[in-house]
PDB file of N, CA and C in Angstrom:
ATOM      1  N   UNK A   1      74.656  50.172  29.229  1.00 58.00           N
ATOM      2  CA  UNK A   1      72.855  50.625  29.328  1.00 58.00           C
ATOM      3  C   UNK A   1      72.639  51.945  29.543  1.00 58.00           C
ATOM      4  N   UNK A   2      72.023  52.443  28.512  1.00 76.00           N
ATOM      5  CA  UNK A   2      71.491  53.451  28.706  1.00 76.00           C
ATOM      6  C   UNK A   2      70.706  54.001  29.739  1.00 76.00           C
ATOM      7  N   UNK A   3      70.404  55.126  30.311  1.00 84.00           N
ATOM      8  CA  UNK A   3      69.496  55.206  31.526  1.00 84.00           C
ATOM      9  C   UNK A   3      67.625  54.823  31.220  1.00 84.00           C
ATOM     10  N   UNK A   4      67.275  54.839  32.058  1.00 80.00           N
ATOM     11  CA  UNK A   4      65.737  54.124  31.381  1.00 80.00           C
ATOM     12  C   UNK A   4      64.440  54.765  32.836  1.00 80.00           C
ATOM     13  N   UNK A   5      64.250  55.448  32.528  1.00 85.00           N
ATOM     14  CA  UNK A   5      62.827  56.778  33.251  1.00 85.00           C
ATOM     15  C   UNK A   5      61.428  55.649  32.548  1.00 85.00           C
ATOM     16  N   UNK A   6      61.231  55.115  33.600  1.00 81.00           N
ATOM     17  CA  UNK A   6      59.647  54.710  33.488  1.00 81.00           C
ATOM     18  C   UNK A   6      58.520  55.317  34.684  1.00 81.00           C
ATOM     19  N   UNK A   7      57.799  55.736  34.209  1.00 88.00           N
ATOM     20  CA  UNK A   7      56.113  55.426  35.011  1.00 88.00           C
ATOM     21  C   UNK A   7      55.075  55.197  35.037  1.00 88.00           C
ATOM     22  N   UNK A   8      54.800  54.192  35.853  1.00 89.00           N
ATOM     23  CA  UNK A   8      53.627  53.288  36.541  1.00 89.00           C
ATOM     24  C   UNK A   8      52.727  54.096  37.340  1.00 89.00           C
ATOM     25  N   UNK A   9      51.785  53.934  36.481  1.00 92.00           N
ATOM     26  CA  UNK A   9      50.196  54.997  37.325  1.00 92.00           C
ATOM     27  C   UNK A   9      49.138  53.845  37.422  1.00 92.00           C
ATOM     28  N   UNK A  10      48.942  53.860  38.426  1.00 94.00           N
ATOM     29  CA  UNK A  10      47.628  52.571  38.709  1.00 94.00           C
ATOM     30  C   UNK A  10      47.856  50.999  38.533  1.00 94.00           C
ATOM     31  N   UNK A  11      46.729  50.217  38.351  1.00 94.00           N
ATOM     32  CA  UNK A  11      47.247  48.976  38.749  1.00 94.00           C
ATOM     33  C   UNK A  11      47.630  48.278  37.478  1.00 94.00           C
ATOM     34  N   UNK A  12      46.579  48.654  36.555  1.00 92.00           N
ATOM     35  CA  UNK A  12      47.228  47.730  35.142  1.00 92.00           C
ATOM     36  C   UNK A  12      48.444  48.765  34.659  1.00 92.00           C
ATOM     37  N   UNK A  13      49.129  49.687  35.342  1.00 90.00           N
ATOM     38  CA  UNK A  13      50.095  50.206  34.544  1.00 90.00           C
ATOM     39  C   UNK A  13      51.366  49.804  35.542  1.00 90.00           C
ATOM     40  N   UNK A  14      51.201  49.524  36.900  1.00 92.00           N
ATOM     41  CA  UNK A  14      51.677  48.311  37.909  1.00 92.00           C
ATOM     42  C   UNK A  14      52.113  47.163  37.337  1.00 92.00           C
ATOM     43  N   UNK A  15      51.152  46.281  36.835  1.00 93.00           N
ATOM     44  CA  UNK A  15      50.886  45.214  36.120  1.00 93.00           C
ATOM     45  C   UNK A  15      51.783  44.967  34.509  1.00 93.00           C
ATOM     46  N   UNK A  16      52.199  46.066  33.768  1.00 92.00           N
ATOM     47  CA  UNK A  16      52.766  45.969  32.637  1.00 92.00           C
ATOM     48  C   UNK A  16      53.993  46.688  32.686  1.00 92.00           C
ATOM     49  N   UNK A  17      54.101  47.506  34.049  1.00 89.00           N
ATOM     50  CA  UNK A  17      55.499  47.877  34.433  1.00 89.00           C
ATOM     51  C   UNK A  17      56.111  46.842  35.108  1.00 89.00           C
ATOM     52  N   UNK A  18      55.608  45.460  35.552  1.00 91.00           N
ATOM     53  CA  UNK A  18      56.262  44.522  36.104  1.00 91.00           C
ATOM     54  C   UNK A  18      56.502  43.778  34.950  1.00 91.00           C
ATOM     55  N   UNK A  19      55.887  43.755  33.903  1.00 93.00           N
ATOM     56  CA  UNK A  19      56.720  42.604  33.334  1.00 93.00           C
ATOM     57  C   UNK A  19      57.266  43.224  32.163  1.00 93.00           C
ATOM     58  N   UNK A  20      57.483  44.797  31.955  1.00 90.00           N
ATOM     59  CA  UNK A  20      58.655  45.665  31.368  1.00 90.00           C
ATOM     60  C   UNK A  20      59.665  45.673  32.090  1.00 90.00           C
ATOM     61  N   UNK A  21      59.623  45.620  33.520  1.00 89.00           N
ATOM     62  CA  UNK A  21      61.731  45.553  34.510  1.00 89.00           C
ATOM     63  C   UNK A  21      61.644  44.013  34.450  1.00 89.00           C
ATOM     64  N   UNK A  22      60.998  43.134  33.958  1.00 92.00           N
ATOM     65  CA  UNK A  22      61.817  41.798  33.925  1.00 92.00           C
ATOM     66  C   UNK A  22      62.162  41.139  33.127  1.00 92.00           C
ATOM     67  N   UNK A  23      61.204  41.769  31.656  1.00 92.00           N
ATOM     68  CA  UNK A  23      62.136  41.893  30.399  1.00 92.00           C
ATOM     69  C   UNK A  23      63.483  42.334  30.144  1.00 92.00           C
ATOM     70  N   UNK A  24      63.449  43.900  30.733  1.00 88.00           N
ATOM     71  CA  UNK A  24      64.859  44.369  31.002  1.00 88.00           C
ATOM     72  C   UNK A  24      65.692  43.559  31.533  1.00 88.00           C
ATOM     73  N   UNK A  25      64.759  43.364  32.948  1.00 89.00           N
ATOM     74  CA  UNK A  25      66.632  42.611  33.538  1.00 89.00           C
ATOM     75  C   UNK A  25      67.021  41.653  32.830  1.00 89.00           C
ATOM     76  N   UNK A  26      65.920  40.348  32.710  1.00 92.00           N
ATOM     77  CA  UNK A  26      66.704  39.554  32.211  1.00 92.00           C
ATOM     78  C   UNK A  26      67.735  39.535  30.591  1.00 92.00           C
ATOM     79  N   UNK A  27      66.965  40.463  29.896  1.00 90.00           N
ATOM     80  CA  UNK A  27      68.443  41.220  28.147  1.00 90.00           C
ATOM     81  C   UNK A  27      69.235  41.068  28.797  1.00 90.00           C
ATOM     82  N   UNK A  28      69.029  42.107  30.526  1.00 87.00           N
ATOM     83  CA  UNK A  28      70.603  42.897  30.466  1.00 87.00           C
ATOM     84  C   UNK A  28      71.257  42.243  31.425  1.00 87.00           C
ATOM     85  N   UNK A  29      70.925  41.124  32.162  1.00 89.00           N
ATOM     86  CA  UNK A  29      71.435  40.106  32.906  1.00 89.00           C
ATOM     87  C   UNK A  29      71.354  41.212  34.753  1.00 89.00           C
ATOM     88  N   UNK A  30      70.329  41.942  34.680  1.00 86.00           N
ATOM     89  CA  UNK A  30      70.448  42.554  35.666  1.00 86.00           C
ATOM     90  C   UNK A  30      69.531  42.050  37.113  1.00 86.00           C
ATOM     91  N   UNK A  31      70.157  41.894  37.783  1.00 86.00           N
ATOM     92  CA  UNK A  31      69.072  40.993  39.247  1.00 86.00           C
ATOM     93  C   UNK A  31      68.356  41.834  39.559  1.00 86.00           C
ATOM     94  N   UNK A  32      67.293  41.568  41.022  1.00 76.00           N
ATOM     95  CA  UNK A  32      66.846  42.257  41.216  1.00 76.00           C
ATOM     96  C   UNK A  32      67.270  43.115  42.127  1.00 76.00           C
ATOM     97  N   UNK A  33      68.504  43.108  43.015  1.00 81.00           N
ATOM     98  CA  UNK A  33      69.005  44.103  43.459  1.00 81.00           C
ATOM     99  C   UNK A  33      69.643  45.168  42.726  1.00 81.00           C
ATOM    100  N   UNK A  34      69.221  45.446  41.542  1.00 73.00           N
ATOM    101  CA  UNK A  34      70.129  46.623  40.978  1.00 73.00           C
ATOM    102  C   UNK A  34      71.503  46.048  40.109  1.00 73.00           C
ATOM    103  N   UNK A  35      72.186  44.975  40.824  1.00 73.00           N
ATOM    104  CA  UNK A  35      73.839  44.838  39.999  1.00 73.00           C
ATOM    105  C   UNK A  35      73.484  44.455  38.895  1.00 73.00           C
TER     106      UNK A  35
END
């Protein structure tokens, strides 16, 4: 997996960022702990 730098700002940014990380973690099999 490559390194990903993602910046979230404001309520909308946080909502989009939450969905983004959900998709990425599901796609790559990453748990909430980062393992």
